[in-house]
Coordinates of C-alpha atoms in Angstrom, one line a residue:
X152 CA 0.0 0.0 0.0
X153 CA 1.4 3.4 -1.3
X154 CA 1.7 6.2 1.6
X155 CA -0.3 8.2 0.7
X156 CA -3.3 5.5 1.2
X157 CA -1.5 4.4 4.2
X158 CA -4.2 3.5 6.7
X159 CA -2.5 5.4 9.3
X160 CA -5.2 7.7 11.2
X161 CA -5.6 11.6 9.9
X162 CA -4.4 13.5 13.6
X163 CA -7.6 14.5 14.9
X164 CA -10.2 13.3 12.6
X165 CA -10.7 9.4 13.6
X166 CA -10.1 8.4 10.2
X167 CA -7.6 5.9 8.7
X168 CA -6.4 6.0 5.5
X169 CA -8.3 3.8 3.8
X170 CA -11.7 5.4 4.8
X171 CA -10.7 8.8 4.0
X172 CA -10.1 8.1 0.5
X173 CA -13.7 6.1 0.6
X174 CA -15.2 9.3 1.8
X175 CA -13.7 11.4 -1.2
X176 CA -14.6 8.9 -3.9
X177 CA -18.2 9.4 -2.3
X178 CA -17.5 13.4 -2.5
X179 CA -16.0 13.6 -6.0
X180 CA -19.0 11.3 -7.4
X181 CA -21.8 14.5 -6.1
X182 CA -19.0 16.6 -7.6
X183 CA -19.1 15.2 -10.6
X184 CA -23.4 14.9 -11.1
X185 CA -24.1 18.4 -10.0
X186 CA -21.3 20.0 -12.2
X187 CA -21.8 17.8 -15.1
X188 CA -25.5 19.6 -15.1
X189 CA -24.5 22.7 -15.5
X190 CA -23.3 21.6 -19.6
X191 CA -24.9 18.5 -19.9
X192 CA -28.5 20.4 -20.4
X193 CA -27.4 22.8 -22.8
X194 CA -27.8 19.9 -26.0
X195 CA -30.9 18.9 -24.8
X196 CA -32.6 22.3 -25.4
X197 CA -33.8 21.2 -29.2
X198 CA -35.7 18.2 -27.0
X199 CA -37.4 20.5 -24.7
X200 CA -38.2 23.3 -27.0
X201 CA -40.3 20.5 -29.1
X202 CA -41.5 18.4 -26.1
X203 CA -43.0 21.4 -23.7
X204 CA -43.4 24.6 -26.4
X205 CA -40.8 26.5 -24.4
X206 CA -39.9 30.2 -25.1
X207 CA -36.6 31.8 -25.6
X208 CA -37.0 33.2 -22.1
X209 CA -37.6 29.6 -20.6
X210 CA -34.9 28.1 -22.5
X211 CA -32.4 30.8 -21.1
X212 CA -33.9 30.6 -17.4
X213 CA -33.7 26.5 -17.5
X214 CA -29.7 27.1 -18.5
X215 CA -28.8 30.0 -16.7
X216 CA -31.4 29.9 -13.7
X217 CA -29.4 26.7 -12.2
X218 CA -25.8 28.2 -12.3
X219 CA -27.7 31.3 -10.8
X220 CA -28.6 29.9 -7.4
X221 CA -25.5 27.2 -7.5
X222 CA -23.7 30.7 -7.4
X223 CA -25.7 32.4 -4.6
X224 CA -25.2 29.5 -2.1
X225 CA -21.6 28.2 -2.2
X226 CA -20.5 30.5 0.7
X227 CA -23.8 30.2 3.3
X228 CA -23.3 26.1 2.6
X229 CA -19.9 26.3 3.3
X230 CA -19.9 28.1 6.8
X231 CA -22.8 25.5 7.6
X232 CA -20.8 22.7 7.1
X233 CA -18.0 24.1 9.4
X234 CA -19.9 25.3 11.7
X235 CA -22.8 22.2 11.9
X236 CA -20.9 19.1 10.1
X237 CA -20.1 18.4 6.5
X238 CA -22.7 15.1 6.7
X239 CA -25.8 17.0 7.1
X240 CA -25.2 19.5 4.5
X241 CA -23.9 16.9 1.9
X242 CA -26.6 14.6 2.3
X243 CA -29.4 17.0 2.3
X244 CA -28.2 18.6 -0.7
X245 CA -27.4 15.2 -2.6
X246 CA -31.0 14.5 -1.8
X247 CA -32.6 17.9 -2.4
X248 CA -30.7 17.5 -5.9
X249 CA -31.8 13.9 -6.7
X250 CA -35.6 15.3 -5.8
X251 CA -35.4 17.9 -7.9
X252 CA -33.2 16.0 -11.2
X253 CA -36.2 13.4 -10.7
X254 CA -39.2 16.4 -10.5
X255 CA -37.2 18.2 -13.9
X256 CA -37.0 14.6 -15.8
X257 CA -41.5 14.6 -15.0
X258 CA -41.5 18.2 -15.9
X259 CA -45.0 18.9 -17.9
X260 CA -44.3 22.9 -18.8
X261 CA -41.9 25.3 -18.7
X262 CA -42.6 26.9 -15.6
X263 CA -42.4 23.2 -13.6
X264 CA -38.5 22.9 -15.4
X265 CA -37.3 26.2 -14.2
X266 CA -38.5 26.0 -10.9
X267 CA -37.1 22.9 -10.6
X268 CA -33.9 23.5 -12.3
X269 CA -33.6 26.5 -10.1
X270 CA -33.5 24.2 -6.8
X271 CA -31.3 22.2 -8.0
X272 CA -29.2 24.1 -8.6
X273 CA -29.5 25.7 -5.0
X274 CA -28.9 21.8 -3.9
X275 CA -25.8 21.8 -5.7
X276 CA -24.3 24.8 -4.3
X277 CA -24.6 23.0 -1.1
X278 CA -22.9 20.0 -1.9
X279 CA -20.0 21.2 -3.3
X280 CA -18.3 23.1 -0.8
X281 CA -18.7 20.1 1.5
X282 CA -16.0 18.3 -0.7
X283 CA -13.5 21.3 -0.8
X284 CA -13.8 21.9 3.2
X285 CA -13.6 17.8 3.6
X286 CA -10.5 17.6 1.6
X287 CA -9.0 20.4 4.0
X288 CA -10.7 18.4 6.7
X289 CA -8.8 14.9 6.1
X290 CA -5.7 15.2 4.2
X291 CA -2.5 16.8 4.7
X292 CA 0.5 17.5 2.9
X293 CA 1.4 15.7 -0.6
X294 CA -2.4 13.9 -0.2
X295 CA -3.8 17.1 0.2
X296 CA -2.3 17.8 -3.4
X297 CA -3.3 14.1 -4.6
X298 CA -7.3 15.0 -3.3
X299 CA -7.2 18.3 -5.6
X300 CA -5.8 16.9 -8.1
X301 CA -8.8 14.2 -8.3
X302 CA -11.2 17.3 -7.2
X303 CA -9.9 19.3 -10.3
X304 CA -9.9 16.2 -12.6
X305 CA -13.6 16.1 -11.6
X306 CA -14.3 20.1 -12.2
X307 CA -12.3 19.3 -15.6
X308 CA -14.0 16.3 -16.9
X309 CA -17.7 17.5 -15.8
X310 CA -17.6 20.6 -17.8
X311 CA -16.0 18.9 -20.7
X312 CA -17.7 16.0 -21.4
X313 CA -21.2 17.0 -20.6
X314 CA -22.3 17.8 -24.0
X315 CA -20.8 14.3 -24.6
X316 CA -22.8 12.7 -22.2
X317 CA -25.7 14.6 -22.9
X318 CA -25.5 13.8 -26.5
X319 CA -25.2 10.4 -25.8
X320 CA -27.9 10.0 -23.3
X321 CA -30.4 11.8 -25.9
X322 CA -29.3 9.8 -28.9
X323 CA -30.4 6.6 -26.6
X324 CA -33.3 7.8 -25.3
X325 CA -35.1 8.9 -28.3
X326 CA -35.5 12.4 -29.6
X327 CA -39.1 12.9 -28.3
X328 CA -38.4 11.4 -24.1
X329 CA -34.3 11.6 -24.2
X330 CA -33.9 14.6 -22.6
X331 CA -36.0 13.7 -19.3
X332 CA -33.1 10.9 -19.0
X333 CA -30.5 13.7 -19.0
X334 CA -32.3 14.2 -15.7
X335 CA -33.4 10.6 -14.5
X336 CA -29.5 9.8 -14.4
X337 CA -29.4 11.4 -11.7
X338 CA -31.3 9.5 -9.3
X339 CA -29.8 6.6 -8.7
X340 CA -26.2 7.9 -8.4
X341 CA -27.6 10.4 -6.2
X342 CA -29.2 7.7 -4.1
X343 CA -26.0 5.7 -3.7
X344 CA -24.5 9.0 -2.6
X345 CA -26.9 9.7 0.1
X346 CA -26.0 6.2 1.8
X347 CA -22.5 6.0 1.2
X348 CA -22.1 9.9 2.5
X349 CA -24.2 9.0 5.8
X350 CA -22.0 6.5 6.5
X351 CA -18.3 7.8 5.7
X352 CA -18.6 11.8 5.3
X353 CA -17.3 13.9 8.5
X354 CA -19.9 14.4 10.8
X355 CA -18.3 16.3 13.9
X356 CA -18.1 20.1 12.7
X357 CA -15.1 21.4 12.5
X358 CA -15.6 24.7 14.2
X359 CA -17.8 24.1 16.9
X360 CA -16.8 27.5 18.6
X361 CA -19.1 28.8 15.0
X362 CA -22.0 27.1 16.1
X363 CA -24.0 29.3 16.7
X364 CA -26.0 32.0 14.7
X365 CA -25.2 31.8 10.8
X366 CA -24.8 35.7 10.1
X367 CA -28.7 36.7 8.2
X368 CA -27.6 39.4 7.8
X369 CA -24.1 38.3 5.6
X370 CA -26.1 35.9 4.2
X371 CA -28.8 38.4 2.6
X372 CA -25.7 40.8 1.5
X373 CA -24.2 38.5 -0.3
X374 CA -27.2 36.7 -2.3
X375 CA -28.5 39.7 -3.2
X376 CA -25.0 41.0 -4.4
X377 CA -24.4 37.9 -5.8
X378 CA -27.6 38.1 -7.6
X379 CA -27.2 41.7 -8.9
X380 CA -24.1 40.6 -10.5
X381 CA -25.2 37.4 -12.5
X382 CA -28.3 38.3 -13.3
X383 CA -27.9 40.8 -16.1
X384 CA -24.9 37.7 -17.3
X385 CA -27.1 35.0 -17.3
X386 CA -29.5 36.8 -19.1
X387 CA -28.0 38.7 -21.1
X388 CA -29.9 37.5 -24.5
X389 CA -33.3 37.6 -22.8
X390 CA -33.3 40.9 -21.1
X391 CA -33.2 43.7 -23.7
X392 CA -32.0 47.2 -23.2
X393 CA -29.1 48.7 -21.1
X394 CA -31.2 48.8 -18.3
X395 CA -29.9 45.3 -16.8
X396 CA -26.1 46.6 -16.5
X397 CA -27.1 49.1 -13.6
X398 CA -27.6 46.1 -11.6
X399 CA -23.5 45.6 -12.0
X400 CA -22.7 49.0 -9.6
X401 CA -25.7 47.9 -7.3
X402 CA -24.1 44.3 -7.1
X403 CA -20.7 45.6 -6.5
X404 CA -22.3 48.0 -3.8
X405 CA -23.6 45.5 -1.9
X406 CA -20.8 43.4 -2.0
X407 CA -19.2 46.3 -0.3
X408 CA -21.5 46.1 2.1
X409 CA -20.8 42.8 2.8
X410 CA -17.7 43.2 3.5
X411 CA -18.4 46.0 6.1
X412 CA -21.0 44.0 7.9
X413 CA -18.8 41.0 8.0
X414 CA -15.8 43.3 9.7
X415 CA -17.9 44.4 12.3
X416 CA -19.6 41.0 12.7
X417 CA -16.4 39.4 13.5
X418 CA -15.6 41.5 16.0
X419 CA -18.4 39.5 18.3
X420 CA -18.6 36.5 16.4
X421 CA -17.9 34.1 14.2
X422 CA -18.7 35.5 10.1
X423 CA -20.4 34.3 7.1
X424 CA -17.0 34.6 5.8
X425 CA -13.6 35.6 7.4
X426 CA -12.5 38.5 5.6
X427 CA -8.4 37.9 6.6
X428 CA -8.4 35.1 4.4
X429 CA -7.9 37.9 1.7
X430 CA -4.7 39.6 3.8
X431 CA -3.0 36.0 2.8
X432 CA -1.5 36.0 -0.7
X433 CA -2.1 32.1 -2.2
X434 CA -5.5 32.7 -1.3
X435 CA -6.2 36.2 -2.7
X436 CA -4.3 35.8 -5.8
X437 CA -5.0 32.0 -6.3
X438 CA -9.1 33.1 -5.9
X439 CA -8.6 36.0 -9.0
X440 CA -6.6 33.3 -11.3
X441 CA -9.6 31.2 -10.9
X442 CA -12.2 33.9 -11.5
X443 CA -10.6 34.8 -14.8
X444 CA -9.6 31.3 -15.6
X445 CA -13.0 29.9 -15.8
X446 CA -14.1 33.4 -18.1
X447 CA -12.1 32.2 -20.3
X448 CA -12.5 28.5 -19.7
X449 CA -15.8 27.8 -19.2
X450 CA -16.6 30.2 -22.7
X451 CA -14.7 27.8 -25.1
X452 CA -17.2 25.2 -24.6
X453 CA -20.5 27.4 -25.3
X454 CA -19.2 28.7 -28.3
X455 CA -17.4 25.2 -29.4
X456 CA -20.7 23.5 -29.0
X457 CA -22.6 26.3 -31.2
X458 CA -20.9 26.4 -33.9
X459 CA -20.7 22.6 -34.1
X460 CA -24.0 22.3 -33.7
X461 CA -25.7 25.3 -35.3
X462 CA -22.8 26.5 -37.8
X463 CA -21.6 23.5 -39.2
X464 CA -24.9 20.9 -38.6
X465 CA -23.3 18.3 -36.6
X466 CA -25.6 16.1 -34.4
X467 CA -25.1 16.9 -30.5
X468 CA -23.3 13.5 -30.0
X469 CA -20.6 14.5 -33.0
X470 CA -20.4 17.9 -31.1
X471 CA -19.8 16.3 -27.7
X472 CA -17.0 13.4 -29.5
X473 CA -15.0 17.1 -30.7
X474 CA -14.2 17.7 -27.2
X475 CA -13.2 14.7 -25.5
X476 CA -9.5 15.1 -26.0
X477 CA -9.8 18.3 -24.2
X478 CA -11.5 16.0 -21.3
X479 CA -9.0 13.5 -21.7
X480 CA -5.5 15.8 -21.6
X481 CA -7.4 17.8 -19.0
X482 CA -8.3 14.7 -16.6
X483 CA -4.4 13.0 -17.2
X484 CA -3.1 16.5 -16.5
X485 CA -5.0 17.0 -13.0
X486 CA -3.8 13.7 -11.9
X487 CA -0.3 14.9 -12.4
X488 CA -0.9 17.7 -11.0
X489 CA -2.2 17.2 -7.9
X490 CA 0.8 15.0 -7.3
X491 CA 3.8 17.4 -8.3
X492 CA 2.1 20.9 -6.9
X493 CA 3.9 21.0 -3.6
X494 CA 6.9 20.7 -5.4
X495 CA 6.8 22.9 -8.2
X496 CA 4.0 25.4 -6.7
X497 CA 2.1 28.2 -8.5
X498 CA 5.2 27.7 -11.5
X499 CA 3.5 24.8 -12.8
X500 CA -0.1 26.9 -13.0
X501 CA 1.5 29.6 -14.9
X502 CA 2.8 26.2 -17.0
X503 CA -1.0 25.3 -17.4
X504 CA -2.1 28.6 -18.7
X505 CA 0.9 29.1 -21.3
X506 CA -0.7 25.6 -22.9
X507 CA -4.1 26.4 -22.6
X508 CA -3.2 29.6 -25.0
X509 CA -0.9 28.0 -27.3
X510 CA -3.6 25.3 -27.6
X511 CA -6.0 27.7 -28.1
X512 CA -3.7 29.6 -30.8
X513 CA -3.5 26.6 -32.3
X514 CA -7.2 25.9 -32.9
X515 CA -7.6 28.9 -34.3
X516 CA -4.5 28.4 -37.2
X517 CA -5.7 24.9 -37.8
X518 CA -9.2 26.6 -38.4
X519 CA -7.8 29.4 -40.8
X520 CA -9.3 29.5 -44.4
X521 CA -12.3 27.6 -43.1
X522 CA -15.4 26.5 -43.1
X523 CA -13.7 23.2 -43.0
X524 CA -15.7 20.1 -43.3
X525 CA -13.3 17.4 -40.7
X526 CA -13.5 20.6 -37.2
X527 CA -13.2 17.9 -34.9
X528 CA -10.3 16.0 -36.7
X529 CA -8.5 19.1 -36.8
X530 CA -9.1 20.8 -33.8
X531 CA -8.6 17.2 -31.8
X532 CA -4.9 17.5 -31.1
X533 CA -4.6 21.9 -30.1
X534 CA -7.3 20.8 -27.9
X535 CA -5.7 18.0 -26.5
X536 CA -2.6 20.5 -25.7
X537 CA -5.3 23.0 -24.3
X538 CA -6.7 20.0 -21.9
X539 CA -3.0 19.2 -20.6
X540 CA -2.5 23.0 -19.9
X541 CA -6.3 22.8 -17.8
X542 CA -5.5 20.1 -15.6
X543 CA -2.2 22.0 -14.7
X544 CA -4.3 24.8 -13.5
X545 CA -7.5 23.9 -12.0
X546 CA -6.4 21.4 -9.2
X547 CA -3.0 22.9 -8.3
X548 CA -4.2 26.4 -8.0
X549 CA -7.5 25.2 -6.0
X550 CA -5.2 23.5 -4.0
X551 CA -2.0 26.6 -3.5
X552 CA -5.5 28.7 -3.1
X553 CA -6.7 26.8 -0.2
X554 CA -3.3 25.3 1.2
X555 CA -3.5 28.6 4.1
X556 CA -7.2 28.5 4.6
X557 CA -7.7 27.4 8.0
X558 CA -9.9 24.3 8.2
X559 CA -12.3 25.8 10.7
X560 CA -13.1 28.1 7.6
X561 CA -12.3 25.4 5.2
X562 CA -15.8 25.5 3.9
X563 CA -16.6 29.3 3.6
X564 CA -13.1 29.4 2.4
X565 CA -13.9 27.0 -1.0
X566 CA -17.5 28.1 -1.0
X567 CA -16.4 32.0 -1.7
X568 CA -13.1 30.6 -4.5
X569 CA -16.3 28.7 -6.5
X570 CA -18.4 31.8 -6.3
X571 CA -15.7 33.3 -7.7
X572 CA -15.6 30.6 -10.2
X573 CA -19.3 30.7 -11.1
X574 CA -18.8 34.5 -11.5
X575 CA -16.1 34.5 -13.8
X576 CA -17.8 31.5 -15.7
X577 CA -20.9 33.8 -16.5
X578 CA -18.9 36.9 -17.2
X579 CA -17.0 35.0 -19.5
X580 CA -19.9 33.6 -21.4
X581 CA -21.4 36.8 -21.3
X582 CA -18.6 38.8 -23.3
X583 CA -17.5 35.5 -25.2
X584 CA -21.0 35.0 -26.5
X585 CA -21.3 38.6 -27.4
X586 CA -18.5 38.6 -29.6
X587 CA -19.6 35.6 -31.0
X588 CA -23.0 36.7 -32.1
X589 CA -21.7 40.4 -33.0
X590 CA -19.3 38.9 -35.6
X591 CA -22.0 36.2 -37.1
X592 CA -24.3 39.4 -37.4
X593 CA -21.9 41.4 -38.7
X594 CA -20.1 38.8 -41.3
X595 CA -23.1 38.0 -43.0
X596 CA -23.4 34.1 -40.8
X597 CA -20.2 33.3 -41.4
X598 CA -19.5 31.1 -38.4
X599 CA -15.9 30.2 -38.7
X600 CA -14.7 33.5 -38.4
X601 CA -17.2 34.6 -35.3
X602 CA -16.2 31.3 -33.6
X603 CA -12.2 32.4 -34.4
X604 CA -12.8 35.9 -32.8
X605 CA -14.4 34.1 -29.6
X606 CA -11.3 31.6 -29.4
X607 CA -9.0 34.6 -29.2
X608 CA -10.8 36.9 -27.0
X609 CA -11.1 33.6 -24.6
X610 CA -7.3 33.0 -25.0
X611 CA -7.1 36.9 -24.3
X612 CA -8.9 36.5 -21.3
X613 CA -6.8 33.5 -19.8
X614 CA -3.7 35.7 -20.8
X615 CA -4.8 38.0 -18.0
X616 CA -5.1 34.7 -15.5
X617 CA -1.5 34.0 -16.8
X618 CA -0.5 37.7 -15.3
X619 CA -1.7 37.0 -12.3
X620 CA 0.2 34.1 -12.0
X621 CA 3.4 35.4 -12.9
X622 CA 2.5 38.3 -9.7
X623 CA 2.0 35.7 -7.2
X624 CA 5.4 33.8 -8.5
X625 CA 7.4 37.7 -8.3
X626 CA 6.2 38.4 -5.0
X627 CA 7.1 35.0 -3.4
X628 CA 10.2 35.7 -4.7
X629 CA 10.6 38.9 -3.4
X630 CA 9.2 37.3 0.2
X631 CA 11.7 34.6 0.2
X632 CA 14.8 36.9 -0.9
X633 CA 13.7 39.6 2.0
X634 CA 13.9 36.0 4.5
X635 CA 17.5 35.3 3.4

């Protein structure tokens, strides 16, 4: 048995080896369903246009609604699970999202989707922090690296594949009932989940001095910042008129408030979220490299998938086949990762992003001169390159981001870097997809070169991550001349 799953006990915890790696598979299996619906829906929105006479508006609200409220309860989840146990939390929102993946696969109209789209993703955003805080919780050292790795494999893969998946699911279940299965998937994973989280997730908190009130008051502040700032994102296409960007400065001002509040709150007890985690430099920088990251991450995929699909005809399963070697470098990558980041450090991220733009570049040569009729044979190989470079950059910087977090915070902690994450993620989409469309519109349809422009403004935008890399590199630098 390798040392890292030694089955020597975790000091403090009461687990061995053995059942701590049990309790992350369980973990990194929720991870996977409740992230793999936010893509996995998006080819499935031909099905339900024809199968419940959706709008435009219910279309957008069924995609965007369920990243909205995953965003808006990462942080309140997380201090939960601190402050009441990781168990609870996890299990109810594995359950809450099996519920409501089995009430949107019986959906009868639009209204009955949304609504139950928009609790699961709520469910979601409880379950996922539980997995960052319980990998803080249980592993130290070069396994706490190993854990990230598999937890940034997972983020990875999820997003990747899920038109894939989604594809695949449809083409077996029949164009008219396919997409309920998208949803009925769910329900038996998420049942094993339930009982295998009972039984081996952490159920002591792990700030029992936090136990009592949860901050209302930190909690309204941030969802209704939160809110102010995705909702003009998500629905960008659906609400017309400038009108929606005001919402940006009243987001931000909130936010501010937020932060006041949670000063003076700390002062007599524990916070929503502990404001000094941004005085320590992994975390502060790490949290910003994710935020831009996934802008320009998460946007390659919608725009990928569109002009597959609507540009160049090819069936949703095709579409989902183009980006598997993106999955595939990114999940071998993570591995890797995970395993080498306490030696190499926030080096090996910048390494990451400097493939994930020359693979970019590189899509967008191979694509020169187009419309070509074999995309996903030449596209395969820059993307694989892009893939390696995203496994170098997801796990290790989520796990340099949270390496100073103090696991009595662990959860608020991962809860606030994946609101960060959802944030960027829409923002991206937002100005990616605006491109996009502005360059179809304005090239008379030609699709090639508006999905060109998008690659480059989403390499662009991971240049910017790369930057921020390169800071936090200088100023440990600087730190560790100024201790010699």
């Amino acid at each position: 048995m390798s040392e890292g799953r030694s089955s020597t006990a975790v000091p403090g915890t009461g687990y061995d080896g053995r059942r701590r790696w049990q309790a992350l598979s369980v973990g990194l299996i929720a991870a996977f369903m409740t992230l793999l619906d936010v893509s996995i829906v998006n080819v499935a929105v031909p099905s339900i246009d024809r199968a419940l006479q959706a709008t435009p508006s219910d279309l957008q609200w069924v995609l965007s609604g369920y990243a909205l409220t995953f965003g808006l309860v990462l942080v309140p989840a997380g201090r939960f699970g601190d402050a009441r146990g990781r168990r609870t939390a996890f299990v109810v929102g594995v359950g809450l999202f099996t519920l409501t993946s089995a009430l949107a696969g019986l959906a009868r109209s639009p209204e009955w989707l949304v609504v139950a789209r928009l609790v699961q993703g709520a469910a979601a955003g409880v379950v996922n922090p539980q997995v960052s805080g319980m990998i803080q919780e249980l592993f130290r050292g070069a396994d706490r690296g190993r854990a990230f790795g598999l937890l940034g494999a997972t983020i990875g893969i999820s997003t990747a594949v899920g038109p894939l998946l989604g594809g695949l699911v449809i083409h077996l279940g029949g164009a008219e009932h396919g997409w309920r299965w998208v949803f009925f998937v769910n329900i038996p994973v998420g049942i094993v989940a339930m009982v295998l989280g009972w039984r081996l997730m952490p159920a002591r908190p792990t700030n029992p001095a936090g136990r009592g009130r949860l901050d209302p008051l930190g909690v309204l502040l941030l969802g209704t910042g939160v809110t102010a700032l995705l909702l003009p994102l998500v629905q960008r296409e659906q609400w017309r008129g400038p009108g929606k960007w005001l919402l940006i400065p009243v987001g931000l001002l909130l936010l501010g408030g937020f932060a006041l509040w949670e000063h003076r709150y700390a002062r007599r007890a524990q916070p929503l979220f502990d404001l000094r985690l941004f005085t320590v430099r992994s975390y502060t920088l790490g949290a910003l490299i994710g935020l831009i990251y996934f802008a320009g991450f998460t946007a390659i995929f919608f725009v990928f998938t569109l002009y597959l699909q609507m540009g160049l005809g090819y069936s949703a399963l095709v579409a989902g086949l183009a980006i598997t070697p993106f999955a595939l470098g990114s999940a071998l990558a993570s591995a890797l990762g995970g395993r080498v980041v306490t030696r190499y450090g926030r080096p090996l991220v910048a390494v990451g992003l400097v493939a994930v733009v020359a693979g970019l570049i590189a899509t967008d040569l191979v694509l020169a001169g187009g419309p070509h009729d074999d995309v996903p044979l030449r596209t395969a190989l820059p993307l694989l390159v892009a893939g390696l470079g995203s496994g170098l950059v997801i796990a290790p910087n989520q796990t340099l981001t949270l390496s100073e977090v103090p696991v009595p915070t662990a959860g608020s902690g991962a809860g606030m870097l994946q609101t960060g994450q959802r944030l960027g993620s829409a923002a991206g989409i937002a100005a990616v997809g605006a491109l996009f469309f502005s360059t179809l519109a304005g090239d008379r349809g030609d699709w090639s070169t508006a999905f060109r422009h998008s690659l480059l403004l989403a390499a662009g935008i991971i240049v910017v991550a790369l930057g921020a890399a390169v800071t936090d590199i200088v100023l440990g630098h600087r730190w560790a001349a100024g201790r010699s």
